[in-house]
Amino acid sequence: MNTFRTHFSEYLAFAYMGFGYYWLYMQAGKRQDRRNLSRIVRKFEKWVKVGVENCRPLFLLLRAFQIAQRCKGKNSSRTSNYKDTKAAFDDAIEQLSKGSFLRYEAIANEQFALIALGCKDHDEARKYMLQSVALLKRHCFHEKVDWLFRRHVSLLSNEQPMKSDKLVIPALMGRVRNERDSLLDWN
């Protein structure tokens, strides 16, 4: 029987490469990035099959990223792709939570929130983004929390601004800051 050993830093390096290929594919849509992510997911799958349990949560996250790629493009309106993606991200988030991978759990929540937002599911997007914000706060990534609140003003506030009403945005930003401060207990 072959023994298999891998160091924690080795599969972390492959996980970061997988994250990079996912984001490159989502931005540029190149097939090569999708193939590279698939290769990394297969490598993680082999590691999990031979018993390297420490990389299982990251494998599930990378597999969720791989499934999420189906939501991009022409088929993004299919509800089956969205449901499969949601189930994959929920599995990954659950395993990441059990393994105390708070940073990666926050990444998973944020990425699924962006996918849900792209599929016009604002309630789910808000729920997952708020979970991500809470995890980032717990991990003391306050600058990332500020960036998320600035970037997703309409998602993280209770009201949706109208696109034509430019005067609503400054008032809405004030409300978002108040919500953010109450969530983070900065006052």
PDB file of C-alpha atoms in Angstrom:
ATOM      1  CA  MET A   1       0.000   0.000   0.000  1.00  0.00           C
ATOM      2  CA  ASN A   2       1.317   3.420  -0.939  1.00  0.00           C
ATOM      3  CA  THR A   3       1.576   5.942   1.822  1.00  0.00           C
ATOM      4  CA  PHE A   4       0.747   9.498   1.007  1.00  0.00           C
ATOM      5  CA  ARG A   5       2.068  12.524   2.800  1.00  0.00           C
ATOM      6  CA  THR A   6       1.533  16.147   2.139  1.00  0.00           C
ATOM      7  CA  HIS A   7       2.417  19.150   4.197  1.00  0.00           C
ATOM      8  CA  PHE A   8      -0.259  21.642   5.215  1.00  0.00           C
ATOM      9  CA  SER A   9       1.496  24.399   3.292  1.00  0.00           C
ATOM     10  CA  GLU A  10       1.453  22.324   0.082  1.00  0.00           C
ATOM     11  CA  TYR A  11      -2.296  21.982  -0.134  1.00  0.00           C
ATOM     12  CA  LEU A  12      -2.744  25.564   1.038  1.00  0.00           C
ATOM     13  CA  ALA A  13      -0.591  26.685  -1.898  1.00  0.00           C
ATOM     14  CA  PHE A  14      -2.742  24.638  -4.280  1.00  0.00           C
ATOM     15  CA  ALA A  15      -5.893  26.074  -2.674  1.00  0.00           C
ATOM     16  CA  TYR A  16      -4.662  29.619  -3.300  1.00  0.00           C
ATOM     17  CA  MET A  17      -3.877  28.721  -6.904  1.00  0.00           C
ATOM     18  CA  GLY A  18      -7.414  27.363  -7.200  1.00  0.00           C
ATOM     19  CA  PHE A  19      -8.860  30.577  -5.757  1.00  0.00           C
ATOM     20  CA  GLY A  20      -6.841  32.544  -8.286  1.00  0.00           C
ATOM     21  CA  TYR A  21      -8.009  30.435 -11.228  1.00  0.00           C
ATOM     22  CA  TYR A  22     -11.621  30.781 -10.071  1.00  0.00           C
ATOM     23  CA  TRP A  23     -11.419  34.579  -9.873  1.00  0.00           C
ATOM     24  CA  LEU A  24      -9.553  34.794 -13.181  1.00  0.00           C
ATOM     25  CA  TYR A  25     -12.227  32.699 -14.885  1.00  0.00           C
ATOM     26  CA  MET A  26     -15.046  34.748 -13.357  1.00  0.00           C
ATOM     27  CA  GLN A  27     -13.405  37.968 -14.558  1.00  0.00           C
ATOM     28  CA  ALA A  28     -12.070  36.992 -17.986  1.00  0.00           C
ATOM     29  CA  GLY A  29     -13.923  33.771 -18.800  1.00  0.00           C
ATOM     30  CA  LYS A  30     -10.890  31.949 -20.250  1.00  0.00           C
ATOM     31  CA  ARG A  31     -11.301  28.223 -20.646  1.00  0.00           C
ATOM     32  CA  GLN A  32      -7.709  27.579 -19.547  1.00  0.00           C
ATOM     33  CA  ASP A  33      -8.429  28.991 -16.085  1.00  0.00           C
ATOM     34  CA  ARG A  34     -11.434  26.693 -15.791  1.00  0.00           C
ATOM     35  CA  ARG A  35      -9.305  23.685 -16.764  1.00  0.00           C
ATOM     36  CA  ASN A  36      -6.596  24.627 -14.280  1.00  0.00           C
ATOM     37  CA  LEU A  37      -9.151  24.839 -11.473  1.00  0.00           C
ATOM     38  CA  SER A  38     -10.488  21.417 -12.483  1.00  0.00           C
ATOM     39  CA  ARG A  39      -6.973  19.959 -12.236  1.00  0.00           C
ATOM     40  CA  ILE A  40      -6.525  21.373  -8.761  1.00  0.00           C
ATOM     41  CA  VAL A  41      -9.928  20.056  -7.655  1.00  0.00           C
ATOM     42  CA  ARG A  42      -8.959  16.583  -8.920  1.00  0.00           C
ATOM     43  CA  LYS A  43      -5.692  16.786  -6.950  1.00  0.00           C
ATOM     44  CA  PHE A  44      -7.618  17.694  -3.788  1.00  0.00           C
ATOM     45  CA  GLU A  45     -10.073  14.882  -4.473  1.00  0.00           C
ATOM     46  CA  LYS A  46      -7.191  12.384  -4.580  1.00  0.00           C
ATOM     47  CA  TRP A  47      -5.827  13.737  -1.308  1.00  0.00           C
ATOM     48  CA  VAL A  48      -9.215  13.384   0.376  1.00  0.00           C
ATOM     49  CA  LYS A  49      -9.632   9.826  -0.983  1.00  0.00           C
ATOM     50  CA  VAL A  50      -6.312   8.690   0.474  1.00  0.00           C
ATOM     51  CA  GLY A  51      -7.221  10.096   3.857  1.00  0.00           C
ATOM     52  CA  VAL A  52      -5.822  13.610   4.152  1.00  0.00           C
ATOM     53  CA  GLU A  53      -8.811  14.932   6.081  1.00  0.00           C
ATOM     54  CA  ASN A  54      -7.305  18.348   6.812  1.00  0.00           C
ATOM     55  CA  CYS A  55      -7.751  19.414   3.205  1.00  0.00           C
ATOM     56  CA  ARG A  56     -11.411  18.304   2.976  1.00  0.00           C
ATOM     57  CA  PRO A  57     -12.934  21.736   3.816  1.00  0.00           C
ATOM     58  CA  LEU A  58     -10.754  23.460   1.220  1.00  0.00           C
ATOM     59  CA  PHE A  59     -11.606  20.730  -1.300  1.00  0.00           C
ATOM     60  CA  LEU A  60     -15.311  21.397  -0.775  1.00  0.00           C
ATOM     61  CA  LEU A  61     -14.754  25.138  -1.196  1.00  0.00           C
ATOM     62  CA  LEU A  62     -12.814  24.631  -4.436  1.00  0.00           C
ATOM     63  CA  ARG A  63     -15.488  22.245  -5.676  1.00  0.00           C
ATOM     64  CA  ALA A  64     -18.123  24.879  -4.876  1.00  0.00           C
ATOM     65  CA  PHE A  65     -16.087  27.381  -6.912  1.00  0.00           C
ATOM     66  CA  GLN A  66     -15.961  24.869  -9.755  1.00  0.00           C
ATOM     67  CA  ILE A  67     -19.742  24.389  -9.651  1.00  0.00           C
ATOM     68  CA  ALA A  68     -20.229  28.173  -9.423  1.00  0.00           C
ATOM     69  CA  GLN A  69     -18.528  28.583 -12.782  1.00  0.00           C
ATOM     70  CA  ARG A  70     -21.629  27.048 -14.354  1.00  0.00           C
ATOM     71  CA  CYS A  71     -23.650  30.055 -13.151  1.00  0.00           C
ATOM     72  CA  LYS A  72     -21.592  32.350 -15.367  1.00  0.00           C
ATOM     73  CA  GLY A  73     -22.602  33.165 -18.913  1.00  0.00           C
ATOM     74  CA  LYS A  74     -25.538  31.948 -20.985  1.00  0.00           C
ATOM     75  CA  ASN A  75     -26.734  29.388 -18.451  1.00  0.00           C
ATOM     76  CA  SER A  76     -26.710  31.762 -15.480  1.00  0.00           C
ATOM     77  CA  SER A  77     -30.503  31.951 -15.404  1.00  0.00           C
ATOM     78  CA  ARG A  78     -30.957  28.213 -14.868  1.00  0.00           C
ATOM     79  CA  THR A  79     -32.325  27.564 -11.422  1.00  0.00           C
ATOM     80  CA  SER A  80     -30.785  24.071 -11.248  1.00  0.00           C
ATOM     81  CA  ASN A  81     -27.276  25.540 -11.562  1.00  0.00           C
ATOM     82  CA  TYR A  82     -28.072  28.057  -8.845  1.00  0.00           C
ATOM     83  CA  LYS A  83     -29.492  25.375  -6.534  1.00  0.00           C
ATOM     84  CA  ASP A  84     -26.468  23.122  -7.106  1.00  0.00           C
ATOM     85  CA  THR A  85     -24.154  26.041  -6.405  1.00  0.00           C
ATOM     86  CA  LYS A  86     -26.043  26.956  -3.228  1.00  0.00           C
ATOM     87  CA  ALA A  87     -25.896  23.355  -1.981  1.00  0.00           C
ATOM     88  CA  ALA A  88     -22.163  23.115  -2.724  1.00  0.00           C
ATOM     89  CA  PHE A  89     -21.419  26.392  -0.943  1.00  0.00           C
ATOM     90  CA  ASP A  90     -23.577  25.369   2.041  1.00  0.00           C
ATOM     91  CA  ASP A  91     -21.609  22.097   2.344  1.00  0.00           C
ATOM     92  CA  ALA A  92     -18.318  23.942   2.079  1.00  0.00           C
ATOM     93  CA  ILE A  93     -19.363  26.592   4.616  1.00  0.00           C
ATOM     94  CA  GLU A  94     -20.477  23.910   7.069  1.00  0.00           C
ATOM     95  CA  GLN A  95     -17.162  22.024   6.786  1.00  0.00           C
ATOM     96  CA  LEU A  96     -15.123  25.222   6.995  1.00  0.00           C
ATOM     97  CA  SER A  97     -17.038  26.178  10.128  1.00  0.00           C
ATOM     98  CA  LYS A  98     -16.403  22.776  11.728  1.00  0.00           C
ATOM     99  CA  GLY A  99     -12.712  23.020  10.887  1.00  0.00           C
ATOM    100  CA  SER A 100     -12.446  26.592  12.245  1.00  0.00           C
ATOM    101  CA  PHE A 101     -11.320  27.984   8.892  1.00  0.00           C
ATOM    102  CA  LEU A 102     -12.953  31.365   9.631  1.00  0.00           C
ATOM    103  CA  ARG A 103     -11.141  33.284   6.883  1.00  0.00           C
ATOM    104  CA  TYR A 104     -12.133  30.798   4.197  1.00  0.00           C
ATOM    105  CA  GLU A 105     -15.669  30.582   5.558  1.00  0.00           C
ATOM    106  CA  ALA A 106     -15.917  34.361   5.146  1.00  0.00           C
ATOM    107  CA  ILE A 107     -14.602  34.065   1.573  1.00  0.00           C
ATOM    108  CA  ALA A 108     -17.177  31.368   0.799  1.00  0.00           C
ATOM    109  CA  ASN A 109     -20.025  33.465   2.220  1.00  0.00           C
ATOM    110  CA  GLU A 110     -18.924  36.545   0.308  1.00  0.00           C
ATOM    111  CA  GLN A 111     -18.505  34.689  -2.988  1.00  0.00           C
ATOM    112  CA  PHE A 112     -21.896  33.001  -2.729  1.00  0.00           C
ATOM    113  CA  ALA A 113     -23.462  36.366  -1.882  1.00  0.00           C
ATOM    114  CA  LEU A 114     -22.012  37.751  -5.116  1.00  0.00           C
ATOM    115  CA  ILE A 115     -23.321  34.737  -7.064  1.00  0.00           C
ATOM    116  CA  ALA A 116     -26.786  35.140  -5.500  1.00  0.00           C
ATOM    117  CA  LEU A 117     -26.692  38.834  -6.358  1.00  0.00           C
ATOM    118  CA  GLY A 118     -25.849  37.961  -9.974  1.00  0.00           C
ATOM    119  CA  CYS A 119     -28.814  35.573 -10.038  1.00  0.00           C
ATOM    120  CA  LYS A 120     -31.108  38.316  -8.643  1.00  0.00           C
ATOM    121  CA  ASP A 121     -31.651  36.617  -5.270  1.00  0.00           C
ATOM    122  CA  HIS A 122     -31.165  39.684  -3.058  1.00  0.00           C
ATOM    123  CA  ASP A 123     -32.438  38.097   0.168  1.00  0.00           C
ATOM    124  CA  GLU A 124     -29.926  35.234   0.042  1.00  0.00           C
ATOM    125  CA  ALA A 125     -27.174  37.620  -1.049  1.00  0.00           C
ATOM    126  CA  ARG A 126     -27.836  39.862   1.929  1.00  0.00           C
ATOM    127  CA  LYS A 127     -27.929  36.905   4.342  1.00  0.00           C
ATOM    128  CA  TYR A 128     -24.614  35.468   3.154  1.00  0.00           C
ATOM    129  CA  MET A 129     -22.918  38.868   2.954  1.00  0.00           C
ATOM    130  CA  LEU A 130     -23.925  39.655   6.547  1.00  0.00           C
ATOM    131  CA  GLN A 131     -22.508  36.278   7.633  1.00  0.00           C
ATOM    132  CA  SER A 132     -19.285  37.150   5.855  1.00  0.00           C
ATOM    133  CA  VAL A 133     -19.156  40.545   7.560  1.00  0.00           C
ATOM    134  CA  ALA A 134     -19.697  38.932  10.984  1.00  0.00           C
ATOM    135  CA  LEU A 135     -16.880  36.425  10.356  1.00  0.00           C
ATOM    136  CA  LEU A 136     -14.530  39.119   9.100  1.00  0.00           C
ATOM    137  CA  LYS A 137     -15.317  41.217  12.168  1.00  0.00           C
ATOM    138  CA  ARG A 138     -14.546  38.260  14.419  1.00  0.00           C
ATOM    139  CA  HIS A 139     -11.253  37.754  12.587  1.00  0.00           C
ATOM    140  CA  CYS A 140     -10.450  41.521  12.911  1.00  0.00           C
ATOM    141  CA  PHE A 141     -10.457  42.348   9.190  1.00  0.00           C
ATOM    142  CA  HIS A 142     -12.022  45.773   9.724  1.00  0.00           C
ATOM    143  CA  GLU A 143     -10.662  47.261   6.496  1.00  0.00           C
ATOM    144  CA  LYS A 144     -12.270  44.455   4.479  1.00  0.00           C
ATOM    145  CA  VAL A 145     -15.548  45.058   6.337  1.00  0.00           C
ATOM    146  CA  ASP A 146     -15.386  48.764   5.468  1.00  0.00           C
ATOM    147  CA  TRP A 147     -14.642  47.901   1.843  1.00  0.00           C
ATOM    148  CA  LEU A 148     -17.637  45.528   1.697  1.00  0.00           C
ATOM    149  CA  PHE A 149     -19.942  48.177   3.157  1.00  0.00           C
ATOM    150  CA  ARG A 150     -18.708  50.762   0.650  1.00  0.00           C
ATOM    151  CA  ARG A 151     -18.868  48.369  -2.292  1.00  0.00           C
ATOM    152  CA  HIS A 152     -22.273  46.841  -1.537  1.00  0.00           C
ATOM    153  CA  VAL A 153     -24.208  49.789  -0.144  1.00  0.00           C
ATOM    154  CA  SER A 154     -27.566  48.667  -1.481  1.00  0.00           C
ATOM    155  CA  LEU A 155     -27.051  45.056  -0.377  1.00  0.00           C
ATOM    156  CA  LEU A 156     -26.026  45.825   3.197  1.00  0.00           C
ATOM    157  CA  SER A 157     -28.722  48.405   3.892  1.00  0.00           C
ATOM    158  CA  ASN A 158     -32.388  47.789   4.526  1.00  0.00           C
ATOM    159  CA  GLU A 159     -33.561  49.899   1.591  1.00  0.00           C
ATOM    160  CA  GLN A 160     -32.748  49.557  -2.088  1.00  0.00           C
ATOM    161  CA  PRO A 161     -31.820  52.913  -3.667  1.00  0.00           C
ATOM    162  CA  MET A 162     -33.428  53.908  -6.933  1.00  0.00           C
ATOM    163  CA  LYS A 163     -30.937  54.182  -9.773  1.00  0.00           C
ATOM    164  CA  SER A 164     -32.300  57.507 -10.992  1.00  0.00           C
ATOM    165  CA  ASP A 165     -32.355  59.171  -7.577  1.00  0.00           C
ATOM    166  CA  LYS A 166     -28.787  60.318  -6.921  1.00  0.00           C
ATOM    167  CA  LEU A 167     -29.746  62.200  -3.750  1.00  0.00           C
ATOM    168  CA  VAL A 168     -30.702  58.973  -1.988  1.00  0.00           C
ATOM    169  CA  ILE A 169     -27.133  57.616  -2.023  1.00  0.00           C
ATOM    170  CA  PRO A 170     -25.539  60.006   0.559  1.00  0.00           C
ATOM    171  CA  ALA A 171     -28.436  59.512   2.994  1.00  0.00           C
ATOM    172  CA  LEU A 172     -28.250  55.770   2.433  1.00  0.00           C
ATOM    173  CA  MET A 173     -24.494  55.784   3.097  1.00  0.00           C
ATOM    174  CA  GLY A 174     -25.174  57.430   6.468  1.00  0.00           C
ATOM    175  CA  ARG A 175     -27.647  54.684   7.366  1.00  0.00           C
ATOM    176  CA  VAL A 176     -25.196  52.000   6.223  1.00  0.00           C
ATOM    177  CA  ARG A 177     -22.449  53.535   8.385  1.00  0.00           C
ATOM    178  CA  ASN A 178     -24.802  53.464  11.376  1.00  0.00           C
ATOM    179  CA  GLU A 179     -25.670  49.810  10.682  1.00  0.00           C
ATOM    180  CA  ARG A 180     -21.985  48.965  10.252  1.00  0.00           C
ATOM    181  CA  ASP A 181     -21.049  50.689  13.500  1.00  0.00           C
ATOM    182  CA  SER A 182     -23.799  48.908  15.389  1.00  0.00           C
ATOM    183  CA  LEU A 183     -22.661  45.556  13.954  1.00  0.00           C
ATOM    184  CA  LEU A 184     -19.031  46.204  14.765  1.00  0.00           C
ATOM    185  CA  ASP A 185     -19.639  47.961  18.113  1.00  0.00           C
ATOM    186  CA  TRP A 186     -17.152  50.706  17.234  1.00  0.00           C
ATOM    187  CA  ASN A 187     -19.067  53.421  19.037  1.00  0.00           C
TER     188      ASN A 187
END
